[in-house]
Amino acid sequence: AQRVTQPEKLLSVFKGAPVELKCNYSYSGSPELFWYVQYSRQRLQLLLRHISRESIKGFTADLNKGETSFHLKKPFAQEEDSAMYYCALRSGSARQLTFGSGTQLTVLP
Amino acid sequence: SQTIHQWPATLVQPVGSPLSLECTVEGTSNPNLYWYRQAAGRGLQLLFYSVGIGQISSEVPQNLSASRPQDRQFILSSKKLLLSDSGFYLCAWSVPWGGGEQYFGPGTRLTVT
């Protein structure tokens, strides 16, 4: 069975500092990876997916199959990045996602 | 455009009482529908998902059940609530051929007393 691990429940960085939210997965096949974000008092929403290889709000994530990781990175954190971030995996053509336990990011002024 | 609604927004129920949470989607047809429970420190737990009317897949055996009486309606139920059923319940939908990009509702905060 697939599994998604986010080792940090809480992460604090200062504004302007780089930030990296870690995500590791276990899955024997070829996965599809996502990052979802939930800002305060807003709905959970998709931030980015690995197949699109895009940068959203300055965030990027690269799928590393060798290390089975999909870490989320931003070179200069902003206060508005403070939110709960979830990493998620879709196995093959499955209709469902497996989510990690989430990382609460706080960007300090 | 597509929208997803959940109600009620908050609910306080005594132990042993029944539960019915409703989720409806507008602006799309034959969506995949999902029920999640969000708990602090435990992330998002998929409870049920449905790919069509009357088709329910249960991910976690527990005190809850789900039904899909109409194409865009998804209901989460319980006959007798337990204290451990307290939590934040999220409904989501995705396009029929998908599953990776999901669109979430505002959630229901359930407190069982």
PDB file of N, CA and C in Angstrom, chain A residues 21 23 32-39 44-63 69-75 85-90 97 99, chain B residues 100-102:
ATOM      1  N   LEU A  21       9.580  22.207   2.537  1.00  0.00           N
ATOM      2  CA  LEU A  21       8.674  21.304   3.236  1.00  0.00           C
ATOM      3  C   LEU A  21       8.904  19.909   2.663  1.00  0.00           C
ATOM      4  N   CYS A  23       8.540  15.899   1.911  1.00  0.00           N
ATOM      5  CA  CYS A  23       7.530  14.885   1.630  1.00  0.00           C
ATOM      6  C   CYS A  23       8.247  13.663   1.076  1.00  0.00           C
ATOM      7  N   GLU A  32       1.791   9.756  -9.011  1.00  0.00           N
ATOM      8  CA  GLU A  32       1.517  11.144  -9.355  1.00  0.00           C
ATOM      9  C   GLU A  32       1.468  11.898  -8.022  1.00  0.00           C
ATOM     10  N   LEU A  33       2.273  12.945  -7.898  1.00  0.00           N
ATOM     11  CA  LEU A  33       2.393  13.655  -6.625  1.00  0.00           C
ATOM     12  C   LEU A  33       1.819  15.050  -6.709  1.00  0.00           C
ATOM     13  N   PHE A  34       1.256  15.500  -5.586  1.00  0.00           N
ATOM     14  CA  PHE A  34       0.608  16.806  -5.508  1.00  0.00           C
ATOM     15  C   PHE A  34       0.977  17.485  -4.188  1.00  0.00           C
ATOM     16  N   TRP A  35       0.892  18.813  -4.210  1.00  0.00           N
ATOM     17  CA  TRP A  35       0.895  19.593  -2.980  1.00  0.00           C
ATOM     18  C   TRP A  35      -0.413  20.377  -2.901  1.00  0.00           C
ATOM     19  N   TYR A  36      -1.096  20.242  -1.745  1.00  0.00           N
ATOM     20  CA  TYR A  36      -2.301  21.002  -1.464  1.00  0.00           C
ATOM     21  C   TYR A  36      -1.995  21.974  -0.336  1.00  0.00           C
ATOM     22  N   VAL A  37      -2.730  23.101  -0.316  1.00  0.00           N
ATOM     23  CA  VAL A  37      -2.502  24.115   0.709  1.00  0.00           C
ATOM     24  C   VAL A  37      -3.833  24.589   1.277  1.00  0.00           C
ATOM     25  N   GLN A  38      -3.823  24.882   2.556  1.00  0.00           N
ATOM     26  CA  GLN A  38      -5.019  25.427   3.215  1.00  0.00           C
ATOM     27  C   GLN A  38      -4.613  26.662   4.003  1.00  0.00           C
ATOM     28  N   TYR A  39      -4.980  27.829   3.468  1.00  0.00           N
ATOM     29  CA  TYR A  39      -4.746  29.080   4.178  1.00  0.00           C
ATOM     30  C   TYR A  39      -5.817  29.250   5.256  1.00  0.00           C
ATOM     31  N   LEU A  44      -9.291  23.977   1.445  1.00  0.00           N
ATOM     32  CA  LEU A  44      -8.134  23.248   0.952  1.00  0.00           C
ATOM     33  C   LEU A  44      -8.118  23.311  -0.579  1.00  0.00           C
ATOM     34  N   GLN A  45      -6.962  23.591  -1.145  1.00  0.00           N
ATOM     35  CA  GLN A  45      -6.887  23.759  -2.597  1.00  0.00           C
ATOM     36  C   GLN A  45      -5.557  23.214  -3.130  1.00  0.00           C
ATOM     37  N   LEU A  46      -5.594  22.843  -4.394  1.00  0.00           N
ATOM     38  CA  LEU A  46      -4.381  22.343  -5.040  1.00  0.00           C
ATOM     39  C   LEU A  46      -3.387  23.479  -5.236  1.00  0.00           C
ATOM     40  N   LEU A  47      -2.123  23.225  -4.864  1.00  0.00           N
ATOM     41  CA  LEU A  47      -1.066  24.192  -5.095  1.00  0.00           C
ATOM     42  C   LEU A  47      -0.318  23.850  -6.387  1.00  0.00           C
ATOM     43  N   LEU A  48       0.209  22.624  -6.454  1.00  0.00           N
ATOM     44  CA  LEU A  48       0.869  22.215  -7.681  1.00  0.00           C
ATOM     45  C   LEU A  48       0.951  20.698  -7.772  1.00  0.00           C
ATOM     46  N   ARG A  49       1.238  20.222  -8.987  1.00  0.00           N
ATOM     47  CA  ARG A  49       1.373  18.783  -9.237  1.00  0.00           C
ATOM     48  C   ARG A  49       2.673  18.546  -9.996  1.00  0.00           C
ATOM     49  N   HIS A  50       3.269  17.408  -9.807  1.00  0.00           N
ATOM     50  CA  HIS A  50       4.603  17.211 -10.356  1.00  0.00           C
ATOM     51  C   HIS A  50       4.601  17.119 -11.872  1.00  0.00           C
ATOM     52  N   ILE A  51       3.525  16.644 -12.463  1.00  0.00           N
ATOM     53  CA  ILE A  51       3.550  16.444 -13.913  1.00  0.00           C
ATOM     54  C   ILE A  51       3.516  17.765 -14.664  1.00  0.00           C
ATOM     55  N   SER A  52       3.046  18.827 -14.033  1.00  0.00           N
ATOM     56  CA  SER A  52       2.981  20.104 -14.737  1.00  0.00           C
ATOM     57  C   SER A  52       4.303  20.858 -14.670  1.00  0.00           C
ATOM     58  N   ARG A  53       5.136  20.494 -13.689  1.00  0.00           N
ATOM     59  CA  ARG A  53       6.474  21.071 -13.569  1.00  0.00           C
ATOM     60  C   ARG A  53       6.439  22.594 -13.607  1.00  0.00           C
ATOM     61  N   GLU A  54       5.502  23.162 -12.885  1.00  0.00           N
ATOM     62  CA  GLU A  54       5.356  24.614 -12.900  1.00  0.00           C
ATOM     63  C   GLU A  54       5.686  25.192 -11.531  1.00  0.00           C
ATOM     64  N   SER A  55       5.845  26.507 -11.511  1.00  0.00           N
ATOM     65  CA  SER A  55       6.062  27.219 -10.266  1.00  0.00           C
ATOM     66  C   SER A  55       4.790  28.001  -9.951  1.00  0.00           C
ATOM     67  N   ILE A  56       4.271  27.776  -8.768  1.00  0.00           N
ATOM     68  CA  ILE A  56       3.053  28.454  -8.338  1.00  0.00           C
ATOM     69  C   ILE A  56       3.371  29.257  -7.090  1.00  0.00           C
ATOM     70  N   LYS A  57       3.092  30.553  -7.137  1.00  0.00           N
ATOM     71  CA  LYS A  57       3.350  31.449  -6.010  1.00  0.00           C
ATOM     72  C   LYS A  57       4.808  31.343  -5.561  1.00  0.00           C
ATOM     73  N   GLY A  58       5.707  31.062  -6.496  1.00  0.00           N
ATOM     74  CA  GLY A  58       7.119  30.968  -6.187  1.00  0.00           C
ATOM     75  C   GLY A  58       7.555  29.606  -5.673  1.00  0.00           C
ATOM     76  N   PHE A  59       6.595  28.688  -5.489  1.00  0.00           N
ATOM     77  CA  PHE A  59       6.902  27.347  -5.000  1.00  0.00           C
ATOM     78  C   PHE A  59       7.190  26.401  -6.167  1.00  0.00           C
ATOM     79  N   THR A  60       8.142  25.509  -5.960  1.00  0.00           N
ATOM     80  CA  THR A  60       8.425  24.442  -6.900  1.00  0.00           C
ATOM     81  C   THR A  60       8.579  23.138  -6.131  1.00  0.00           C
ATOM     82  N   ALA A  61       8.391  22.045  -6.840  1.00  0.00           N
ATOM     83  CA  ALA A  61       8.605  20.727  -6.234  1.00  0.00           C
ATOM     84  C   ALA A  61       9.072  19.780  -7.322  1.00  0.00           C
ATOM     85  N   ASP A  62      10.123  19.058  -7.033  1.00  0.00           N
ATOM     86  CA  ASP A  62      10.666  18.103  -7.999  1.00  0.00           C
ATOM     87  C   ASP A  62      10.508  16.690  -7.469  1.00  0.00           C
ATOM     88  N   LEU A  63      10.022  15.834  -8.341  1.00  0.00           N
ATOM     89  CA  LEU A  63       9.873  14.437  -7.960  1.00  0.00           C
ATOM     90  C   LEU A  63      11.220  13.741  -8.100  1.00  0.00           C
ATOM     91  N   SER A  69      11.047  11.184  -2.998  1.00  0.00           N
ATOM     92  CA  SER A  69      10.713  12.428  -2.311  1.00  0.00           C
ATOM     93  C   SER A  69      10.059  13.409  -3.279  1.00  0.00           C
ATOM     94  N   PHE A  70       9.333  14.347  -2.706  1.00  0.00           N
ATOM     95  CA  PHE A  70       8.666  15.397  -3.490  1.00  0.00           C
ATOM     96  C   PHE A  70       8.615  16.634  -2.585  1.00  0.00           C
ATOM     97  N   HIS A  71       9.771  17.176  -2.294  1.00  0.00           N
ATOM     98  CA  HIS A  71       9.860  18.302  -1.369  1.00  0.00           C
ATOM     99  C   HIS A  71       9.405  19.601  -2.039  1.00  0.00           C
ATOM    100  N   LEU A  72       8.735  20.435  -1.258  1.00  0.00           N
ATOM    101  CA  LEU A  72       8.235  21.722  -1.734  1.00  0.00           C
ATOM    102  C   LEU A  72       9.213  22.813  -1.305  1.00  0.00           C
ATOM    103  N   LYS A  73       9.594  23.664  -2.259  1.00  0.00           N
ATOM    104  CA  LYS A  73      10.620  24.660  -1.968  1.00  0.00           C
ATOM    105  C   LYS A  73      10.218  26.046  -2.452  1.00  0.00           C
ATOM    106  N   LYS A  74      10.715  27.037  -1.706  1.00  0.00           N
ATOM    107  CA  LYS A  74      10.552  28.423  -2.142  1.00  0.00           C
ATOM    108  C   LYS A  74      11.783  29.182  -1.675  1.00  0.00           C
ATOM    109  N   PRO A  75      12.430  29.932  -2.554  1.00  0.00           N
ATOM    110  CA  PRO A  75      13.691  30.564  -2.171  1.00  0.00           C
ATOM    111  C   PRO A  75      13.539  31.701  -1.162  1.00  0.00           C
ATOM    112  N   TYR A  85       0.198  22.767   4.753  1.00  0.00           N
ATOM    113  CA  TYR A  85       0.547  22.174   3.471  1.00  0.00           C
ATOM    114  C   TYR A  85       0.464  20.651   3.561  1.00  0.00           C
ATOM    115  N   TYR A  86      -0.204  20.060   2.566  1.00  0.00           N
ATOM    116  CA  TYR A  86      -0.340  18.613   2.505  1.00  0.00           C
ATOM    117  C   TYR A  86       0.271  18.084   1.213  1.00  0.00           C
ATOM    118  N   CYS A  87       1.043  17.040   1.343  1.00  0.00           N
ATOM    119  CA  CYS A  87       1.545  16.312   0.199  1.00  0.00           C
ATOM    120  C   CYS A  87       0.598  15.136  -0.065  1.00  0.00           C
ATOM    121  N   ALA A  88       0.362  14.822  -1.338  1.00  0.00           N
ATOM    122  CA  ALA A  88      -0.580  13.754  -1.664  1.00  0.00           C
ATOM    123  C   ALA A  88      -0.081  12.953  -2.847  1.00  0.00           C
ATOM    124  N   LEU A  89      -0.477  11.681  -2.866  1.00  0.00           N
ATOM    125  CA  LEU A  89      -0.033  10.757  -3.898  1.00  0.00           C
ATOM    126  C   LEU A  89      -1.238  10.090  -4.538  1.00  0.00           C
ATOM    127  N   ARG A  90      -1.195   9.975  -5.847  1.00  0.00           N
ATOM    128  CA  ARG A  90      -2.196   9.207  -6.585  1.00  0.00           C
ATOM    129  C   ARG A  90      -1.460   8.049  -7.251  1.00  0.00           C
ATOM    130  N   LEU A  97      -6.759   9.862  -3.585  1.00  0.00           N
ATOM    131  CA  LEU A  97      -5.450  10.333  -3.153  1.00  0.00           C
ATOM    132  C   LEU A  97      -5.121   9.801  -1.773  1.00  0.00           C
ATOM    133  N   PHE A  99      -3.071  11.194   1.398  1.00  0.00           N
ATOM    134  CA  PHE A  99      -2.495  12.427   1.912  1.00  0.00           C
ATOM    135  C   PHE A  99      -1.513  12.142   3.037  1.00  0.00           C
TER     136      PHE A  99
ATOM    137  N   GLY B 100      -6.681  13.126  -9.103  1.00  0.00           N
ATOM    138  CA  GLY B 100      -5.566  13.838  -8.512  1.00  0.00           C
ATOM    139  C   GLY B 100      -5.931  15.251  -8.113  1.00  0.00           C
ATOM    140  N   GLU B 101      -6.583  15.961  -8.996  1.00  0.00           N
ATOM    141  CA  GLU B 101      -6.987  17.325  -8.676  1.00  0.00           C
ATOM    142  C   GLU B 101      -8.391  17.272  -8.103  1.00  0.00           C
ATOM    143  N   GLN B 102      -8.469  17.549  -6.832  1.00  0.00           N
ATOM    144  CA  GLN B 102      -9.756  17.493  -6.137  1.00  0.00           C
ATOM    145  C   GLN B 102     -10.126  18.888  -5.647  1.00  0.00           C
TER     146      GLN B 102
END
